[in-house]
Amino acid sequence: MKKLVISSGAGISAESGISTFRDAGGLWEKYPVMEVASHDGFLKNPALIHKFYNERRKQLVTCKPNFAHIGLHQLEERFDVRVITQNIDDLHERAGSKNVLHLHGELMKVRSLKHEDRVYTLTSDNLETSVDTRDEYGDPVRPHIVFFQEDVPNFTKATELAKEADIFVVIGTSLNVYPAASLLYYVKPGTPVYYIDPRPAPIPEGTAVHVLPMKATEGVQWLIDNLKE
Ligand code: OAD
C-alpha cells in the first residue's frame, strides 16, 4: 500500500465549527496569543491558561468530525494513511483515523507539572482544570499542549513520516508556525505534494506543490476521487 501522509491544520476542523487562529474572527484576534498559549504566559498567569483551555474543551465536546476527517479515515481502505496534525482537537481520532501524530499536543489531556510523562485523559463530564487541580500523586497539572517557546517533541517523528511518504497532502494551514510549516520540504524529491486550502499561503517558487484552493471537505473528496493506489 502506498503511504499517504497528511499534514493537517486548523482549517480541517473549521467545518466542524472550531475557529481557526489567523482567519478573520480567528482565535488569535480575540485572545492575546502570548498570554494564553506561551510558556511565559503560563508562568505569568496559569489561571488564565487553565480557563482558556477549559473553554476550548467545552466547545470541542459539542463538535463532531466533518467529512474531511471521515474521508481521510475512509482512505485507509486504499492507502497506509498517516496523519500529522497541528490540531489539538481529537476529531481525527473520533472519525476513526488509526495513526494520528499530534505536533502541538492534545486538548483533552493534561500532564503532571513534576513528571512530564504522567499524562491524563480528561472526560467530557470532567473537563475543567485549574491551578488547584492535582493528579493522583498530589502534583499540579498543566494542559498537554505545546506552548509557544517550547520544543515540539514529535517533530522528528513527523519528519520521518514525511520522508517515507509516497503522497503528501497538506490541509488547512496558513503555514505560519514552524517547525510544522517546514514538513512539506522533507518529502523525497518527486513525491506528489498537494495543498488543500481555500486561501492557500504562498508557496516558495520552485517547490512542486499542487495547490487545490478548496475547503477541506471538498479537497478530501477530490483525493478520494483522484488519488491512485
Ligand atoms: P491558521 O489559523 O493559521 O490557518 C488556518 C488555515 O485554514 C488558513 O490557511 C485558512 O485559509 C484555512 N481554512 C479556513 N477554512 C478552511 C476550510 N473549510 N477548509 C480548509 N482550510 C480552511 O491555523 P494553523 O495553520 O493550523 O498552535 O495554525 C498553526 C498553529 O498556530 C496552531 O496549531 C496553533 C496556532 O497558534 C499552537 O497553539 C501551539
GROMACS .gro file of C-alpha atoms and ligand atoms in nm:
model
  268
    1MET     CA    1   0.000   0.000   0.000
    2LYS     CA    2   0.123   0.349  -0.077
    3LYS     CA    3   0.196   0.564   0.225
    4LEU     CA    4  -0.034   0.868   0.222
    5VAL     CA    5   0.092   1.125   0.472
    6ILE     CA    6  -0.144   1.407   0.571
    7SER     CA    7  -0.036   1.725   0.746
    8SER     CA    8  -0.347   1.897   0.883
    9GLY     CA    9  -0.405   2.234   1.044
   10ALA     CA   10  -0.695   2.427   1.194
   11GLY     CA   11  -0.871   2.456   0.856
   12ILE     CA   12  -0.964   2.087   0.856
   13SER     CA   13  -1.174   2.140   1.169
   14ALA     CA   14  -1.327   2.472   1.056
   15GLU     CA   15  -1.629   2.297   0.902
   16SER     CA   16  -1.688   2.127   1.238
   17GLY     CA   17  -1.735   2.472   1.391
   18ILE     CA   18  -1.395   2.516   1.555
   19SER     CA   19  -1.241   2.858   1.491
   20THR     CA   20  -0.908   2.876   1.315
   21PHE     CA   21  -0.637   3.100   1.462
   22ARG     CA   22  -0.544   3.353   1.195
   23ASP     CA   23  -0.854   3.387   0.972
   24ALA     CA   24  -1.073   3.696   1.022
   25GLY     CA   25  -1.253   3.638   1.354
   26GLY     CA   26  -0.996   3.371   1.444
   27LEU     CA   27  -0.891   3.289   1.800
   28TRP     CA   28  -0.575   3.500   1.798
   29GLU     CA   29  -0.785   3.808   1.718
   30LYS     CA   30  -0.989   3.751   2.035
   31TYR     CA   31  -0.716   3.634   2.273
   32PRO     CA   32  -0.356   3.759   2.313
   33VAL     CA   33  -0.165   3.454   2.193
   34MET     CA   34   0.140   3.508   2.414
   35GLU     CA   35  -0.082   3.522   2.723
   36VAL     CA   36  -0.290   3.212   2.656
   37ALA     CA   37  -0.056   2.989   2.458
   38SER     CA   38   0.305   3.057   2.552
   39HIS     CA   39   0.546   2.922   2.811
   40ASP     CA   40   0.596   3.271   2.960
   41GLY     CA   41   0.219   3.323   2.966
   42PHE     CA   42   0.177   3.004   3.171
   43LEU     CA   43   0.443   3.115   3.420
   44LYS     CA   44   0.282   3.460   3.446
   45ASN     CA   45  -0.085   3.367   3.471
   46PRO     CA   46  -0.154   2.993   3.478
   47ALA     CA   47  -0.515   3.051   3.590
   48LEU     CA   48  -0.591   3.234   3.265
   49ILE     CA   49  -0.443   2.949   3.063
   50HIS     CA   50  -0.647   2.686   3.250
   51LYS     CA   51  -0.959   2.896   3.184
   52PHE     CA   52  -0.874   2.935   2.813
   53TYR     CA   53  -0.830   2.560   2.759
   54ASN     CA   54  -1.136   2.477   2.972
   55GLU     CA   55  -1.337   2.689   2.728
   56ARG     CA   56  -1.176   2.518   2.427
   57ARG     CA   57  -1.262   2.174   2.574
   58LYS     CA   58  -1.622   2.269   2.648
   59GLN     CA   59  -1.657   2.373   2.284
   60LEU     CA   60  -1.478   2.067   2.147
   61VAL     CA   61  -1.714   1.818   2.310
   62THR     CA   62  -2.006   1.982   2.128
   63CYS     CA   63  -1.835   1.942   1.786
   64LYS     CA   64  -1.824   1.644   1.553
   65PRO     CA   65  -1.579   1.530   1.286
   66ASN     CA   66  -1.671   1.658   0.939
   67PHE     CA   67  -1.640   1.481   0.605
   68ALA     CA   68  -1.272   1.580   0.573
   69HIS     CA   69  -1.183   1.382   0.886
   70ILE     CA   70  -1.417   1.097   0.792
   71GLY     CA   71  -1.294   1.080   0.430
   72LEU     CA   72  -0.932   1.050   0.549
   73HIS     CA   73  -1.038   0.751   0.758
   74GLN     CA   74  -1.213   0.601   0.454
   75LEU     CA   75  -0.889   0.634   0.254
   76GLU     CA   76  -0.730   0.383   0.496
   77GLU     CA   77  -0.901   0.110   0.291
   78ARG     CA   78  -0.679   0.200  -0.006
   79PHE     CA   79  -0.371   0.365   0.146
   80ASP     CA   80  -0.145   0.342   0.450
   81VAL     CA   81  -0.268   0.676   0.587
   82ARG     CA   82  -0.064   0.863   0.848
   83VAL     CA   83  -0.198   1.188   0.989
   84ILE     CA   84   0.034   1.450   1.133
   85THR     CA   85  -0.177   1.727   1.283
   86GLN     CA   86  -0.105   2.067   1.433
   87ASN     CA   87  -0.453   2.049   1.583
   88ILE     CA   88  -0.512   1.984   1.949
   89ASP     CA   89  -0.868   1.859   1.892
   90ASP     CA   90  -0.949   1.488   1.874
   91LEU     CA   91  -1.163   1.495   1.560
   92HIS     CA   92  -0.926   1.277   1.351
   93GLU     CA   93  -0.940   1.010   1.622
   94ARG     CA   94  -1.316   1.040   1.659
   95ALA     CA   95  -1.350   0.994   1.279
   96GLY     CA   96  -1.162   0.666   1.319
   97SER     CA   97  -0.814   0.753   1.189
   98LYS     CA   98  -0.576   0.493   1.327
   99ASN     CA   99  -0.243   0.677   1.303
  100VAL     CA  100  -0.252   1.033   1.432
  101LEU     CA  101   0.057   1.223   1.547
  102HIS     CA  102  -0.015   1.548   1.733
  103LEU     CA  103   0.256   1.810   1.691
  104HIS     CA  104   0.108   2.070   1.926
  105GLY     CA  105  -0.039   1.849   2.195
  106GLU     CA  106  -0.389   1.731   2.282
  107LEU     CA  107  -0.666   1.939   2.430
  108MET     CA  108  -0.836   1.653   2.615
  109LYS     CA  109  -0.516   1.565   2.801
  110VAL     CA  110  -0.325   1.721   3.091
  111ARG     CA  111   0.006   1.625   3.240
  112SER     CA  112   0.186   1.647   3.569
  113LEU     CA  113   0.398   1.958   3.617
  114LYS     CA  114   0.651   1.746   3.809
  115HIS     CA  115   0.664   1.435   3.588
  116GLU     CA  116   0.616   1.520   3.219
  117ASP     CA  117   0.548   1.156   3.128
  118ARG     CA  118   0.242   1.136   3.355
  119VAL     CA  119  -0.030   1.224   3.106
  120TYR     CA  120  -0.402   1.202   3.190
  121THR     CA  121  -0.704   1.199   2.958
  122LEU     CA  122  -1.000   1.410   3.067
  123THR     CA  123  -1.357   1.302   3.004
  124SER     CA  124  -1.648   1.509   2.876
  125ASP     CA  125  -1.805   1.517   3.223
  126ASN     CA  126  -1.477   1.617   3.390
  127LEU     CA  127  -1.300   1.853   3.156
  128GLU     CA  128  -1.218   2.158   3.369
  129THR     CA  129  -0.882   2.208   3.536
  130SER     CA  130  -0.740   2.488   3.748
  131VAL     CA  131  -0.420   2.578   3.931
  132ASP     CA  132  -0.561   2.372   4.220
  133THR     CA  133  -0.615   2.052   4.020
  134ARG     CA  134  -0.394   1.769   4.148
  135ASP     CA  135  -0.314   1.434   3.992
  136GLU     CA  136  -0.322   1.102   4.177
  137TYR     CA  137   0.024   1.178   4.326
  138GLY     CA  138  -0.085   1.520   4.456
  139ASP     CA  139   0.106   1.709   4.185
  140PRO     CA  140  -0.034   2.006   3.992
  141VAL     CA  141  -0.116   1.960   3.623
  142ARG     CA  142  -0.097   2.168   3.307
  143PRO     CA  143  -0.264   2.137   2.968
  144HIS     CA  144  -0.087   1.880   2.746
  145ILE     CA  145  -0.027   2.149   2.487
  146VAL     CA  146   0.294   2.260   2.319
  147PHE     CA  147   0.309   2.628   2.409
  148PHE     CA  148   0.495   2.881   2.201
  149GLN     CA  149   0.860   2.895   2.322
  150GLU     CA  150   0.854   2.518   2.390
  151ASP     CA  151   1.008   2.234   2.190
  152VAL     CA  152   0.793   2.026   1.957
  153PRO     CA  153   0.876   1.674   2.080
  154ASN     CA  154   0.701   1.490   1.795
  155PHE     CA  155   0.866   1.687   1.517
  156THR     CA  156   1.144   1.435   1.446
  157LYS     CA  157   0.886   1.155   1.413
  158ALA     CA  158   0.688   1.378   1.178
  159THR     CA  159   0.990   1.443   0.955
  160GLU     CA  160   1.049   1.066   0.934
  161LEU     CA  161   0.690   1.017   0.818
  162ALA     CA  162   0.727   1.297   0.563
  163LYS     CA  163   1.042   1.133   0.425
  164GLU     CA  164   0.860   0.799   0.390
  165ALA     CA  165   0.558   0.948   0.211
  166ASP     CA  166   0.457   0.827  -0.135
  167ILE     CA  167   0.198   1.105  -0.144
  168PHE     CA  168   0.198   1.407   0.089
  169VAL     CA  169  -0.107   1.626   0.147
  170VAL     CA  170  -0.123   1.950   0.346
  171ILE     CA  171  -0.475   2.052   0.454
  172GLY     CA  172  -0.598   2.378   0.608
  173THR     CA  173  -0.294   2.552   0.748
  174SER     CA  174  -0.159   2.902   0.694
  175LEU     CA  175   0.196   2.759   0.711
  176ASN     CA  176   0.284   3.030   0.963
  177VAL     CA  177   0.407   2.820   1.253
  178TYR     CA  178   0.745   2.647   1.246
  179PRO     CA  179   0.870   2.382   1.252
  180ALA     CA  180   0.532   2.233   1.140
  181ALA     CA  181   0.524   2.451   0.828
  182SER     CA  182   0.854   2.308   0.707
  183LEU     CA  183   0.731   1.945   0.693
  184LEU     CA  184   0.650   1.952   0.324
  185TYR     CA  185   1.016   2.020   0.248
  186TYR     CA  186   1.117   1.684   0.399
  187VAL     CA  187   0.943   1.474   0.132
  188LYS     CA  188   1.159   1.280  -0.115
  189PRO     CA  189   1.218   1.461  -0.445
  190GLY     CA  190   0.948   1.365  -0.696
  191THR     CA  191   0.684   1.285  -0.431
  192PRO     CA  192   0.346   1.432  -0.528
  193VAL     CA  193   0.252   1.707  -0.281
  194TYR     CA  194  -0.097   1.860  -0.260
  195TYR     CA  195  -0.208   2.162  -0.056
  196ILE     CA  196  -0.582   2.195   0.013
  197ASP     CA  197  -0.687   2.536   0.148
  198PRO     CA  198  -0.946   2.789   0.025
  199ARG     CA  199  -0.696   3.071   0.094
  200PRO     CA  200  -0.362   2.896   0.047
  201ALA     CA  201  -0.044   3.057   0.175
  202PRO     CA  202   0.215   3.141  -0.090
  203ILE     CA  203   0.448   2.851  -0.164
  204PRO     CA  204   0.810   2.936  -0.247
  205GLU     CA  205   0.885   2.928  -0.620
  206GLY     CA  206   1.044   2.614  -0.748
  207THR     CA  207   0.853   2.395  -0.499
  208ALA     CA  208   0.638   2.144  -0.686
  209VAL     CA  209   0.314   2.163  -0.488
  210HIS     CA  210  -0.029   2.111  -0.646
  211VAL     CA  211  -0.248   2.373  -0.481
  212LEU     CA  212  -0.617   2.281  -0.451
  213PRO     CA  213  -0.791   2.605  -0.349
  214MET     CA  214  -1.093   2.443  -0.185
  215LYS     CA  215  -1.244   2.367   0.154
  216ALA     CA  216  -1.115   2.061   0.338
  217THR     CA  217  -1.436   1.861   0.278
  218GLU     CA  218  -1.418   1.929  -0.098
  219GLY     CA  219  -1.045   1.864  -0.108
  220VAL     CA  220  -1.075   1.527   0.066
  221GLN     CA  221  -1.349   1.428  -0.180
  222TRP     CA  222  -1.105   1.527  -0.456
  223LEU     CA  223  -0.840   1.298  -0.303
  224ILE     CA  224  -1.088   1.008  -0.283
  225ASP     CA  225  -1.181   1.059  -0.650
  226ASN     CA  226  -0.834   1.122  -0.791
  227LEU     CA  227  -0.555   0.953  -0.592
  228LYS     CA  228  -0.431   0.629  -0.748
  229GLU     CA  229  -0.330   0.335  -0.528
  230OAD     P1  230  -0.430   2.914   1.100
  230OAD     O1  231  -0.549   2.976   1.166
  230OAD     O2  232  -0.303   2.990   1.098
  230OAD     O3  233  -0.468   2.882   0.948
  230OAD     C1  234  -0.589   2.819   0.917
  230OAD     C2  235  -0.590   2.789   0.768
  230OAD     O4  236  -0.711   2.718   0.743
  230OAD     C3  237  -0.590   2.912   0.677
  230OAD     O5  238  -0.492   2.897   0.575
  230OAD     C4  239  -0.731   2.912   0.618
  230OAD     O6  240  -0.735   2.960   0.484
  230OAD     C5  241  -0.765   2.764   0.622
  230OAD     N1  242  -0.910   2.732   0.622
  230OAD     C6  243  -1.014   2.803   0.669
  230OAD     N2  244  -1.129   2.736   0.648
  230OAD     C7  245  -1.097   2.620   0.586
  230OAD     C8  246  -1.171   2.507   0.538
  230OAD     N3  247  -1.304   2.499   0.549
  230OAD     N4  248  -1.101   2.406   0.481
  230OAD     C9  249  -0.966   2.411   0.468
  230OAD     N5  250  -0.893   2.513   0.510
  230OAD    C10  251  -0.956   2.617   0.569
  230OAD     O7  252  -0.414   2.767   1.163
  230OAD     P2  253  -0.285   2.671   1.161
  230OAD     O8  254  -0.203   2.693   1.039
  230OAD     O9  255  -0.334   2.534   1.190
  230OAD    O10  256  -0.056   2.631   1.761
  230OAD    O11  257  -0.209   2.726   1.287
  230OAD    C11  258  -0.092   2.662   1.330
  230OAD    C12  259  -0.074   2.674   1.478
  230OAD    O12  260  -0.088   2.810   1.519
  230OAD    C13  261  -0.178   2.602   1.560
  230OAD    O13  262  -0.151   2.465   1.575
  230OAD    C14  263  -0.174   2.672   1.692
  230OAD    C15  264  -0.165   2.816   1.642
  230OAD    O14  265  -0.101   2.905   1.724
  230OAD    C16  266  -0.048   2.640   1.894
  230OAD    O15  267  -0.134   2.690   1.964
  230OAD    C17  268   0.077   2.583   1.951
   0.00000   0.00000   0.00000
